Tab-separated table of C-alpha atoms and ligand atoms in Angstrom:
chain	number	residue	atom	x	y	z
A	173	UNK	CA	0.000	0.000	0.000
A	174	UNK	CA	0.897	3.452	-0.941
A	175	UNK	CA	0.540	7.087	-0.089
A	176	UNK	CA	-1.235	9.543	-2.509
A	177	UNK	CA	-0.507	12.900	-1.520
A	178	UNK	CA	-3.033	14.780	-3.509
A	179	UNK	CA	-3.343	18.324	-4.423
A	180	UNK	CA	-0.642	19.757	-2.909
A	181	UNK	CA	1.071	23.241	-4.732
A	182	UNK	CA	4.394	22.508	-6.080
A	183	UNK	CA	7.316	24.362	-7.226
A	184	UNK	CA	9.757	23.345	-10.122
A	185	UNK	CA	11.013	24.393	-13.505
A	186	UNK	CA	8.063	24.876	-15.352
A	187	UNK	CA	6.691	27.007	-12.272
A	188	UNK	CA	3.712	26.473	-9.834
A	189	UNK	CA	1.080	23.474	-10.497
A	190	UNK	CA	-0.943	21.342	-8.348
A	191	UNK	CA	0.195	17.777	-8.708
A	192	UNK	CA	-0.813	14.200	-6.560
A	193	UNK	CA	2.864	12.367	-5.729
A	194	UNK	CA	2.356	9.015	-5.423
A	195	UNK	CA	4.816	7.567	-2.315
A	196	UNK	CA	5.374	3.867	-2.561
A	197	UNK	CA	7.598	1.605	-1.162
A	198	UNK	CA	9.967	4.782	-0.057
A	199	UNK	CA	10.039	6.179	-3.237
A	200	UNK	CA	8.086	8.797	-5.292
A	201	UNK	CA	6.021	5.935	-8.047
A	202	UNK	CA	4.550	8.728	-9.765
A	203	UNK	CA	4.061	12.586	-10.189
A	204	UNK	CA	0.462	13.559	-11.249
A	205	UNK	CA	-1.026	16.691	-12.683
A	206	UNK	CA	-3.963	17.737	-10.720
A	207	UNK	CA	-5.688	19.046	-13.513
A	208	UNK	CA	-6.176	15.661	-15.154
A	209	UNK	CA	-8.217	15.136	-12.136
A	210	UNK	CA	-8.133	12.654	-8.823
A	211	UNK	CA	-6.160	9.187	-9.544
A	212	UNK	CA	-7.263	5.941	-8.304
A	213	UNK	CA	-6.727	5.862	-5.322
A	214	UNK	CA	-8.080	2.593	-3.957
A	215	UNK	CA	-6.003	0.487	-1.617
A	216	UNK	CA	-4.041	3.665	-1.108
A	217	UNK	CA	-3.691	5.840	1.961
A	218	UNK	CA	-4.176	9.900	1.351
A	219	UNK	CA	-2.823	13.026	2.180
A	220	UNK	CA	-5.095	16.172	1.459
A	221	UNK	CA	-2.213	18.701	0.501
A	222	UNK	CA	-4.574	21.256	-1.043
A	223	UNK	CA	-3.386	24.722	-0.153
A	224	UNK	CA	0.069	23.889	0.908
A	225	UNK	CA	3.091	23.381	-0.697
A	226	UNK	CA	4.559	19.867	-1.383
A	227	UNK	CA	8.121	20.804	-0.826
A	228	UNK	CA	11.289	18.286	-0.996
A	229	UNK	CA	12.456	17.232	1.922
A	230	UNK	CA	14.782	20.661	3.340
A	231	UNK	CA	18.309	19.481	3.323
A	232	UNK	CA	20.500	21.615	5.944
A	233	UNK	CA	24.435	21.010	5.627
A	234	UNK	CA	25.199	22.830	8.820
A	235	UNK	CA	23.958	21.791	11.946
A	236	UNK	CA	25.132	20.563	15.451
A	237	UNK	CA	24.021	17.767	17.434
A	238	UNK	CA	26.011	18.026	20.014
A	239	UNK	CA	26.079	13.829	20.525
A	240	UNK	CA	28.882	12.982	22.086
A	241	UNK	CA	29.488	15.082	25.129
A	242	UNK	CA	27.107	17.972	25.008
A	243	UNK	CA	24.318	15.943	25.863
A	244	UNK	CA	22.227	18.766	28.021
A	245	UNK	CA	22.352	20.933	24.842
A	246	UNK	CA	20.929	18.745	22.395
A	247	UNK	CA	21.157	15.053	21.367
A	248	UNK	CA	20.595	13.440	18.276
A	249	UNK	CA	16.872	12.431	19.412
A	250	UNK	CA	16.129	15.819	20.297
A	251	UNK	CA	18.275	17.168	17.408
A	252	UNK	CA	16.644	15.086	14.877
A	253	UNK	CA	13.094	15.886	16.375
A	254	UNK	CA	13.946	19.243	16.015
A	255	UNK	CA	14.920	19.233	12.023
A	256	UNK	CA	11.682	16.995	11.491
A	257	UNK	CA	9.990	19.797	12.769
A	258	UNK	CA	11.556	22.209	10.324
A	259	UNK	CA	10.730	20.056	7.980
A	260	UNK	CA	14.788	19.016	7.375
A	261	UNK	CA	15.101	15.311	6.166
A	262	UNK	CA	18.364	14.977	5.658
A	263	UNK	CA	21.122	17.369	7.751
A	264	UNK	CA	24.803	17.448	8.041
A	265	UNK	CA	26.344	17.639	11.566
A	266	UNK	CA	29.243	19.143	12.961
A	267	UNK	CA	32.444	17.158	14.252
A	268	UNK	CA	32.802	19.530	17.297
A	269	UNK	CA	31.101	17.517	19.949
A	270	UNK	CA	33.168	15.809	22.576
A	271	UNK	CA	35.227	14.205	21.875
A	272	UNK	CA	35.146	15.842	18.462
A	273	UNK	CA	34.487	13.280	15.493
A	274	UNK	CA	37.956	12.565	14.360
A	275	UNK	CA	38.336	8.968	14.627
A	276	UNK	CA	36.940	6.249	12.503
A	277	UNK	CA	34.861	5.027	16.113
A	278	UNK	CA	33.209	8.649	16.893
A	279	UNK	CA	31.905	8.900	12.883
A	280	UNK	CA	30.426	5.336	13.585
A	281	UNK	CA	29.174	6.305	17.131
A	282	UNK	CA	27.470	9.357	15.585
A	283	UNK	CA	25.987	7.496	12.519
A	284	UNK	CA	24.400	4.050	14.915
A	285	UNK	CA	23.102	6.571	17.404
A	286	UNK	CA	21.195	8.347	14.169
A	287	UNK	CA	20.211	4.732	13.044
A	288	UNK	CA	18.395	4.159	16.545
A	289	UNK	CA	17.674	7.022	17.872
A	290	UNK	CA	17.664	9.422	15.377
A	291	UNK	CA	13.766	9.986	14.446
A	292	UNK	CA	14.297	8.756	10.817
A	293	UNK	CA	15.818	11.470	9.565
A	294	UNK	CA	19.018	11.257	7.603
A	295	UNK	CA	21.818	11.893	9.365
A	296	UNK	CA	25.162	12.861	7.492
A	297	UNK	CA	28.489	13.594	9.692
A	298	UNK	CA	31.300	15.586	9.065
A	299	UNK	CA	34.694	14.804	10.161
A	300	UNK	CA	37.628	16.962	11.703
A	301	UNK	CA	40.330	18.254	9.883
A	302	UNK	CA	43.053	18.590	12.478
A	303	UNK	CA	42.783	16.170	15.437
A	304	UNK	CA	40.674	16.859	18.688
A	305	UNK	CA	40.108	20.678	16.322
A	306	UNK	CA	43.064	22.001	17.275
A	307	UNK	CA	44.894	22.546	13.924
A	308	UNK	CA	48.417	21.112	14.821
A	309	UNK	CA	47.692	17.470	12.800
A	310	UNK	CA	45.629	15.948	10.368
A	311	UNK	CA	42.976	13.366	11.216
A	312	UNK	CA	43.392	10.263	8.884
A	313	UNK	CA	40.706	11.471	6.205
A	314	UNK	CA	40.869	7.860	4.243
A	315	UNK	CA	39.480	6.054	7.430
A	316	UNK	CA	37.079	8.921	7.964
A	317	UNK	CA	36.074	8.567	4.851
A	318	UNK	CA	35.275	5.035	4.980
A	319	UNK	CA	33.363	5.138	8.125
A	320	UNK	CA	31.133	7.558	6.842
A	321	UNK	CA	32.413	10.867	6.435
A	322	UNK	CA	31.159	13.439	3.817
A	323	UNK	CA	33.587	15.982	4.662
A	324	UNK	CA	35.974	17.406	6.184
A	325	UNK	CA	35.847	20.506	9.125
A	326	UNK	CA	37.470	22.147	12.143
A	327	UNK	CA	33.948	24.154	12.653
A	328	UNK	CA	33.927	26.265	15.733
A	329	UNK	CA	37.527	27.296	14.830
A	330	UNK	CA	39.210	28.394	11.797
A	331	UNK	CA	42.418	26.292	10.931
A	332	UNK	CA	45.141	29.013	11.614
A	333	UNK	CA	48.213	27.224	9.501
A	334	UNK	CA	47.532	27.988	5.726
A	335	UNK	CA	50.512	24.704	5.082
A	336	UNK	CA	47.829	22.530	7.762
A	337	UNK	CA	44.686	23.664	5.234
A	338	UNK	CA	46.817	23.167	1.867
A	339	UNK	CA	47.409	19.551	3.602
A	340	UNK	CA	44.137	19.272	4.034
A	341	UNK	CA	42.935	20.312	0.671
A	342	UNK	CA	45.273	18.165	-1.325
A	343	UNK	CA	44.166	15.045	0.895
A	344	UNK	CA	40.784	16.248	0.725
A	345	UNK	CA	40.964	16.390	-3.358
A	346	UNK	CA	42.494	12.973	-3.613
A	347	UNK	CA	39.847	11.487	-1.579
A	348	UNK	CA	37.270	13.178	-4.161
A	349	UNK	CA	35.380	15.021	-0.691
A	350	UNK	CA	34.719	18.536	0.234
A	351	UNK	CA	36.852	21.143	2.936
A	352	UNK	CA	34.398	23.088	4.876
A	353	UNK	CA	35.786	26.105	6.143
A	354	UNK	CA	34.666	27.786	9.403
A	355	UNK	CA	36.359	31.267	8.733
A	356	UNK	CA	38.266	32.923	11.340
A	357	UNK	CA	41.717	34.487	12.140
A	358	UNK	CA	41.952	34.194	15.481
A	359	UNK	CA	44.611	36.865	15.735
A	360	UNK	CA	41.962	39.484	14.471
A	361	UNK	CA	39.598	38.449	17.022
A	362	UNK	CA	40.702	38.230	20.563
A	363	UNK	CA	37.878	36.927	22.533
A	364	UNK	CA	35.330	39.917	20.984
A	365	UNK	CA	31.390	38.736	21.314
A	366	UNK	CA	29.445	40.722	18.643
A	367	UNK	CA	30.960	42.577	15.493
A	368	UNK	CA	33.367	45.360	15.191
A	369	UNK	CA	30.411	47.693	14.424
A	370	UNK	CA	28.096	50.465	16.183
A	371	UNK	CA	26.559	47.949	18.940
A	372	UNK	CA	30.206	47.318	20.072
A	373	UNK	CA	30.864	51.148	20.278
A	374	UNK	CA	27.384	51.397	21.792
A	375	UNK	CA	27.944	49.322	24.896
A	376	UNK	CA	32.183	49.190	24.599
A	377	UNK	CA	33.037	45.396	23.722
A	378	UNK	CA	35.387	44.244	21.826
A	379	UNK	CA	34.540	44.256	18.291
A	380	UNK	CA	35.081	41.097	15.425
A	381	UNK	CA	36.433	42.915	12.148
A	382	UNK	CA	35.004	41.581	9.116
A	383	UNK	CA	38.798	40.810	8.057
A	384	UNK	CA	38.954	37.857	10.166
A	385	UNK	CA	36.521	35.685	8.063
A	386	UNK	CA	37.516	37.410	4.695
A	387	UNK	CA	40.828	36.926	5.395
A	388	UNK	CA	40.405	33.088	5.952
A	389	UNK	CA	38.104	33.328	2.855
A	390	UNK	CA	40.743	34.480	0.402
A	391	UNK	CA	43.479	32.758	1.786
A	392	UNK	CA	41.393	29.394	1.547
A	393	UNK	CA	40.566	30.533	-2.401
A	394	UNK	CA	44.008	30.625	-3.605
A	395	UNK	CA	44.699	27.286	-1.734
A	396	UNK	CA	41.387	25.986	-3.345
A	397	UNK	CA	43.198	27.037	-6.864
A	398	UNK	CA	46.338	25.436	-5.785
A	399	UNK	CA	44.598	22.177	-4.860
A	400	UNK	CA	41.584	21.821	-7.077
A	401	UNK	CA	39.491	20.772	-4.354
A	402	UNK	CA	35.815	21.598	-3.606
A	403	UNK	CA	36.159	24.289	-1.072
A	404	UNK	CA	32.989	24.622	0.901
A	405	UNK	CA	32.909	28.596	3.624
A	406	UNK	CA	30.675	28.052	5.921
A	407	UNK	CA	27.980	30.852	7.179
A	408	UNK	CA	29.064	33.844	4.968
A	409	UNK	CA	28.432	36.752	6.663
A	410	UNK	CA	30.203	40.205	5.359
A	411	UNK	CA	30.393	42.020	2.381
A	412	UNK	CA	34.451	40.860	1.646
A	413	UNK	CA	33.802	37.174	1.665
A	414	UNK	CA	30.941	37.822	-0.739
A	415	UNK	CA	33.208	39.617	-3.246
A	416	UNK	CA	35.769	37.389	-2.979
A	417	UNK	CA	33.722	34.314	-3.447
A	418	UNK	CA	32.529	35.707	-6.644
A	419	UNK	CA	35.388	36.381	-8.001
A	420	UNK	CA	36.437	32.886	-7.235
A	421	UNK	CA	33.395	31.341	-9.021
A	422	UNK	CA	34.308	34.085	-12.082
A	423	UNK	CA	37.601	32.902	-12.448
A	424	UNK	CA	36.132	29.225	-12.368
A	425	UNK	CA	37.618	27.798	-9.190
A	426	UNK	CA	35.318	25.271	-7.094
A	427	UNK	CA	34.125	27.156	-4.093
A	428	UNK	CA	30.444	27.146	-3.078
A	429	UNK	CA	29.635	28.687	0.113
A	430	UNK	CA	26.767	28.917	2.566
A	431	UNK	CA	24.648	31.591	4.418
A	432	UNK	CA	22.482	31.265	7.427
A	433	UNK	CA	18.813	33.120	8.156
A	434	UNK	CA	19.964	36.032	10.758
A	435	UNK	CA	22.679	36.626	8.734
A	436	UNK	CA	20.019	37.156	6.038
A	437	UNK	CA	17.364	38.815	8.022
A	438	UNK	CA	19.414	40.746	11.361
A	439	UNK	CA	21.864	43.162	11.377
A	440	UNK	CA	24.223	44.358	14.539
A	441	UNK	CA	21.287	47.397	14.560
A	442	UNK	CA	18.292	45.065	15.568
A	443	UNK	CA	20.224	43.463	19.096
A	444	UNK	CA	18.220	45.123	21.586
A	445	UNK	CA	20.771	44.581	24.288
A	446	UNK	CA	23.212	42.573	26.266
A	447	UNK	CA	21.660	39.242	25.386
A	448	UNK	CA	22.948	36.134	24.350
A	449	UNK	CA	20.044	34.890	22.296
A	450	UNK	CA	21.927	37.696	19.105
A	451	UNK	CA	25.553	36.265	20.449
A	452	UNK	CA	26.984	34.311	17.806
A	453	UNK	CA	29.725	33.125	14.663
A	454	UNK	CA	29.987	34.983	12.811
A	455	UNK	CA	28.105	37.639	15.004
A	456	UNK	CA	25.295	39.630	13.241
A	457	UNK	CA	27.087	42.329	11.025
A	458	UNK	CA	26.331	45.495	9.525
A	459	UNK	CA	23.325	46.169	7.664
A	460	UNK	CA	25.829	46.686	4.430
A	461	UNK	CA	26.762	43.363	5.006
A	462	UNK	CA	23.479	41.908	5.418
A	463	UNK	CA	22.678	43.673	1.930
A	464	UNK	CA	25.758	42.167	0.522
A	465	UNK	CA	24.918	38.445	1.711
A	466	UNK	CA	21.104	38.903	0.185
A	467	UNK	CA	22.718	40.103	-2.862
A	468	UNK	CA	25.085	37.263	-2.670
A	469	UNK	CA	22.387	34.346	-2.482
A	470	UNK	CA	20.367	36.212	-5.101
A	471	UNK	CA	23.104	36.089	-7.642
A	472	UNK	CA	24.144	33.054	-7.086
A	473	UNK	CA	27.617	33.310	-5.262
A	474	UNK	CA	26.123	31.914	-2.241
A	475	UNK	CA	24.820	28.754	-3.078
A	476	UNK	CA	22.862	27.169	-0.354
A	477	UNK	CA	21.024	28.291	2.935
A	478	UNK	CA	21.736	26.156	5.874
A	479	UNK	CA	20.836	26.948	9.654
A	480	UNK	CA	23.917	26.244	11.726
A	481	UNK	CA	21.228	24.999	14.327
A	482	UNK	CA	23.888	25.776	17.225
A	483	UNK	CA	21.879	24.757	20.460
A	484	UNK	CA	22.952	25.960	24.320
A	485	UNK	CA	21.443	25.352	27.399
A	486	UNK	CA	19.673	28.248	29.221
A	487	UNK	CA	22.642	28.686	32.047
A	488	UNK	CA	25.124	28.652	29.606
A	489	UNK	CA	23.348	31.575	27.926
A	490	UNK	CA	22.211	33.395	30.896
A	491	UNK	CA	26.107	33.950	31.556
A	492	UNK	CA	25.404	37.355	29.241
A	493	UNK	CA	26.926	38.549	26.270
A	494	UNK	CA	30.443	38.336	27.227
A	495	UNK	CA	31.301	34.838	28.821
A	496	UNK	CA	27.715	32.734	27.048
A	497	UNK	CA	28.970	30.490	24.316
A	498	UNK	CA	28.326	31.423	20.383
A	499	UNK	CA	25.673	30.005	18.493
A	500	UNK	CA	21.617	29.878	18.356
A	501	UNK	CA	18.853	27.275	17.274
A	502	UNK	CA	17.605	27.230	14.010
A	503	UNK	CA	15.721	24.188	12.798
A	504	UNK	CA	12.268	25.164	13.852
A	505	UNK	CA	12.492	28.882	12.570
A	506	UNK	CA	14.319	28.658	9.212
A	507	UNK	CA	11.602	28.174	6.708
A	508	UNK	CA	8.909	30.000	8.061
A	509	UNK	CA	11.520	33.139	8.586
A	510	UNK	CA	13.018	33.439	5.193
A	511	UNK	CA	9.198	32.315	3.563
A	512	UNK	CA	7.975	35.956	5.655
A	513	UNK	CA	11.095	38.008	5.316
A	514	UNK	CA	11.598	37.218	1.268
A	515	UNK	CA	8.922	35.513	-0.655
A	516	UNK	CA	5.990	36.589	1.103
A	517	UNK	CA	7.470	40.309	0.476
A	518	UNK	CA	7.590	39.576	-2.944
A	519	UNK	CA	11.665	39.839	-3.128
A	520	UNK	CA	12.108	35.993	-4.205
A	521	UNK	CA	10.024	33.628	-5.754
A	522	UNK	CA	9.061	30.541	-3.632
A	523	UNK	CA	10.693	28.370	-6.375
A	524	UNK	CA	13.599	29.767	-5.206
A	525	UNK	CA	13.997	29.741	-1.707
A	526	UNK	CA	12.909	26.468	-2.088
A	527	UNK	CA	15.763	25.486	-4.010
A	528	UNK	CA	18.006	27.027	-1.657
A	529	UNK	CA	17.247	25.004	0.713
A	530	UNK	CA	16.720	21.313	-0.970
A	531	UNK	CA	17.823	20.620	-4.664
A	532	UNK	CA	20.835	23.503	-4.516
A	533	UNK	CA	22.319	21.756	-1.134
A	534	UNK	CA	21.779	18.310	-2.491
A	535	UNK	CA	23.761	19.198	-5.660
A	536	UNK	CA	26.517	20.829	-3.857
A	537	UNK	CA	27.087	17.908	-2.059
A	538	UNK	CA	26.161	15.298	-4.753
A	539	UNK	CA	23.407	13.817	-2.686
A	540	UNK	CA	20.546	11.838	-4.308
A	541	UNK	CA	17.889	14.176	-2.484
A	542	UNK	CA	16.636	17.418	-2.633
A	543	UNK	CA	14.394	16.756	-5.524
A	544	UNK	CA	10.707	15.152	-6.488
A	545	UNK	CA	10.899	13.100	-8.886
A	546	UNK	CA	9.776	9.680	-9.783
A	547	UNK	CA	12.089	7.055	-8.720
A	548	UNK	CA	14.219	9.195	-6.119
A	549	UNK	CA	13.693	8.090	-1.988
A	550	UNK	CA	10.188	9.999	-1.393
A	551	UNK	CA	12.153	12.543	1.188
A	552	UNK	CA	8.792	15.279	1.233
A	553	UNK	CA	7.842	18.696	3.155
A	554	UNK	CA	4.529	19.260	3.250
A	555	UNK	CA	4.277	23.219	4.085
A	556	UNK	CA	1.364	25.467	5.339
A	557	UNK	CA	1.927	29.387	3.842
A	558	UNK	CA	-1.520	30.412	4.721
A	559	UNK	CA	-1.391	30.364	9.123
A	560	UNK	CA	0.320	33.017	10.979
A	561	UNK	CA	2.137	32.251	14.028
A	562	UNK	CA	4.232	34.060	16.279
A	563	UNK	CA	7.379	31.863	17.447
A	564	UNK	CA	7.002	30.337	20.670
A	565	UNK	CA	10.228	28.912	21.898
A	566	UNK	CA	9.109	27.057	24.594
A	567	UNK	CA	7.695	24.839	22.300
A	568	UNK	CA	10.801	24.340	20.699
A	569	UNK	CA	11.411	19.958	20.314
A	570	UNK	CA	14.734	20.964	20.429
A	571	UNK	CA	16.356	20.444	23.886
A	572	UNK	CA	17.413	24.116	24.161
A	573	UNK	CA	15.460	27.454	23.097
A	574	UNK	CA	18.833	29.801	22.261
A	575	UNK	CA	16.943	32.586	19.702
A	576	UNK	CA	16.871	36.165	18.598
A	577	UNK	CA	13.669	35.214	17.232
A	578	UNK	CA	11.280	34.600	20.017
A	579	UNK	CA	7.439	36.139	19.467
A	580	UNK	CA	8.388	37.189	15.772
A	581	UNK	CA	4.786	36.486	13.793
A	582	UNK	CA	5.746	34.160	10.673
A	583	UNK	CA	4.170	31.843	7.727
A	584	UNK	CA	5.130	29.187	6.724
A	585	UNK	CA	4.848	26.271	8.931
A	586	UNK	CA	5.709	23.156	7.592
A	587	UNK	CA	3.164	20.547	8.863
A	588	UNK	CA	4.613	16.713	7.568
A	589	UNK	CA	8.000	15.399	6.763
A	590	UNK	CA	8.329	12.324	5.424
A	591	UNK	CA	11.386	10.344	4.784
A	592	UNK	CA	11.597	7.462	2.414
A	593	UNK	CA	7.882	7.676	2.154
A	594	UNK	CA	7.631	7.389	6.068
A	595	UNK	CA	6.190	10.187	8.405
A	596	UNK	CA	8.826	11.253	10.683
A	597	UNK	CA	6.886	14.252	12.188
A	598	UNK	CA	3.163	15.743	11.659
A	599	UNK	CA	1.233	18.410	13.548
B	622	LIG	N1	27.834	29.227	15.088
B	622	LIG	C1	28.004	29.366	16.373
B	622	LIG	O1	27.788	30.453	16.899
B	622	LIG	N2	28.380	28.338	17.159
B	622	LIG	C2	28.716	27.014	16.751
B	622	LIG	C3	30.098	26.921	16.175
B	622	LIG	C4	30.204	27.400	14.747
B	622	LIG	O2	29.330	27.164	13.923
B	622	LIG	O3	31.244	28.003	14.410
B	622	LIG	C5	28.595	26.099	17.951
B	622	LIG	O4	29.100	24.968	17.904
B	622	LIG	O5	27.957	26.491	18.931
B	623	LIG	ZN1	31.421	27.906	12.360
B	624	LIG	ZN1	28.451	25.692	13.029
């Protein structure tokens, strides 16, 4: 027995349509046009999609589960409860847990604990590029590889030694997988908690320049054209790493980069204060630079969207904007925010945000998902655009609540996921 989801609005090349996607046996069986009327669909179950969009399953390539160590942040139960909610079927998680996923065991640790515990949703893992993150030696990326790795990352920290990334690259390219690059010279930084900018000035911190990701950005580039490898940057956030990035795609070199929602939608203007919920890394930047990164996805430099879901525990974030850790939640807020702030403005067509976030991942990464099509693993978002409501962060399935975006009214919602034709999460 199958699954007719019938009516639903869908998004693709030749534009909006209503179509009924048959699911069977995990995979889409067939793609309908609703216009030729209802199928047959005895000895079937049935969806009623009509009014909401029939989305691919949202693929985010930057997340963190925390799983091993971090346990009262997030795990990968709550993690992956989390992304179903966002409607995410597939996600890509982030070697800094501890201990940090640099050995053959910890990549197999991460992927069995998905397998049981992990809510069904695909579960991809990143592995380090220096050992235990700390950019001195390189983790054996062959085993890594083999275990289950899809790449290769420090993120959290930049790696400092340009010779330890042009290592990295060179074994990266020969194993045929991705470097992505958290950005950051940590000589430009010192311990700053928000951006170089007119909040710092405001209320007298310590700014972060912009030069300390673009500086990591163009350094990485040439070393990308050195190597040949697929060079990945990792939540773009100022106007330098945008320029430079294009050029790098002009002149033909393989870097593809990523941006994340509040670096889209917040500048360094909109933190009301001295708290943690706007703290973290990149910090929010300048409204030029949140112009620059919208320009940036809209031409195309900045391929995909991803979240950096980055959960912490309430203590750790009451500890205020100078000693709380970096990072906020994103899973349950990243659709419905960019849906309000950019298509339902009329700025970008749904077609397109929708790509940003499924079939434009998937093809950065050569993944088989991201798409609906007949034959491919039915990985499906179904999505309501017509409710308003306000985000309510108690209510968060994720284990921790970390956001800027608390009470902000949205549309958007998705209300199923389904992966490989089974429902992982519904309202
Ligand atoms: N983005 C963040 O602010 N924090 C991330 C680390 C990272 O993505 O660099 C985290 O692990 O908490
Ligand atoms: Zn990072
Ligand atoms: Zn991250």
């Amino acid at each position: 027995m199958g699954t007719w989801i019938l009516n639903g609005l869908t998004v693709g090349r030749e534009g909006q349509s209503q179509r009924h996607i048959l699911v069977d046996n995990g995979s889409i069986k067939q793609i309908a046009d609703a216009a030729a009327g209802l199928p047959d669909t005895s000895g079937h179950e049935t969806i009623d999609a009509a009014g909401k969009l029939v989305a691919p399953g949202l693929v985010d390539m930057h997340v963190h589960l925390r799983e091993p160590g971090f346990e009262h942040k997030e795990t990968i139960a709550t993690g992956t409860r989390s992304a179903a909610k966002g409607g995410f079927t597939t996600i890509a998680c982030m070697p800094n847990t501890r201990p940090v996923i640099d050995t053959v065991d910890t990549v197999k640790y991460v992927l069995d604990k998905a397998r049981t515990e992990g809510n069904g949703v695909r579960v991809l893992p990143y592995g380090c590029i220096t050992k235990n993150e700390l950019g001195r030696e390189l983790t054996d990326f062959t085993a890594l590889k083999e275990a289950g790795a899809i790449g290769f990352t420090d993120d959290g920290v930049g790696v400092q030694s340009a010779q330890m990334m042009k290592d990295a690259m060179a074994f990266a390219k020969s194993l045929d997988l991705p470097i992505i690059a958290h950005c950051e010279d940590n000589t430009l930084v010192e311990g700053a908690p928000v951006t170089e900018g007119a909040f710092a000035r405001k209320h007298g911190l310590k700014g972060i320049p912009n030069e300390s990701e673009a500086i990591h950005v163009g350094r990485d580039i040439l070393l990308a054209e050195a190597t040949g490898v697929h060079y990945h940057v990792c939540h773009v956030s100022t106007e330098q790493s945008v320029r430079l990035i294009r050029q790098a795609k002009q002149l033909g070199f393989r870097v593809t980069a990523e941006v994340c929602p509040h670096h889209l939608i917040l500048s360094d203007e909109d933190i009301p204060g001295l708290d943690a919920n706007w703290k973290m890394n990149p910090p929010l930047r300048s409204p030029r630079d949140v112009q620059a990164v919208i320009e940036g996805i809209e031409d195309g430099t900045l391929d995909i969207v991803v979240t950096d879901h980055a959960p912490h525990s309430a203590e750790e974030k009451a500890k205020g904007m100078m000693l709380a850790p970096f990072g906020i939640v994103g899973f349950e807020t990243a659709f419905p925010l960019l849906y309000t702030k950019f298509v339902k403005t009329g700025r970008w067509t749904l077609r397109f945000l929708v790509e940003k976030m499924t079939s434009a991942p998937a093809e950065v990464f050569g993944l088989p998902y991201g798409r609906l099509e007949e034959g491919l693993p039915a990985d499906i978002t179904i999505i309501d655009l017509e409710t308003e409501r306000a985000v309510d962060p108690a209510s968060f399935l994720s284990k921790s609540n970390n956001t800027p975006f608390g009470g902000w009214k949205l549309h958007g919602w998705p209300v199923l996921t389904m992966v490989g034709g089974s429902v992982v999460w519904s309202e």
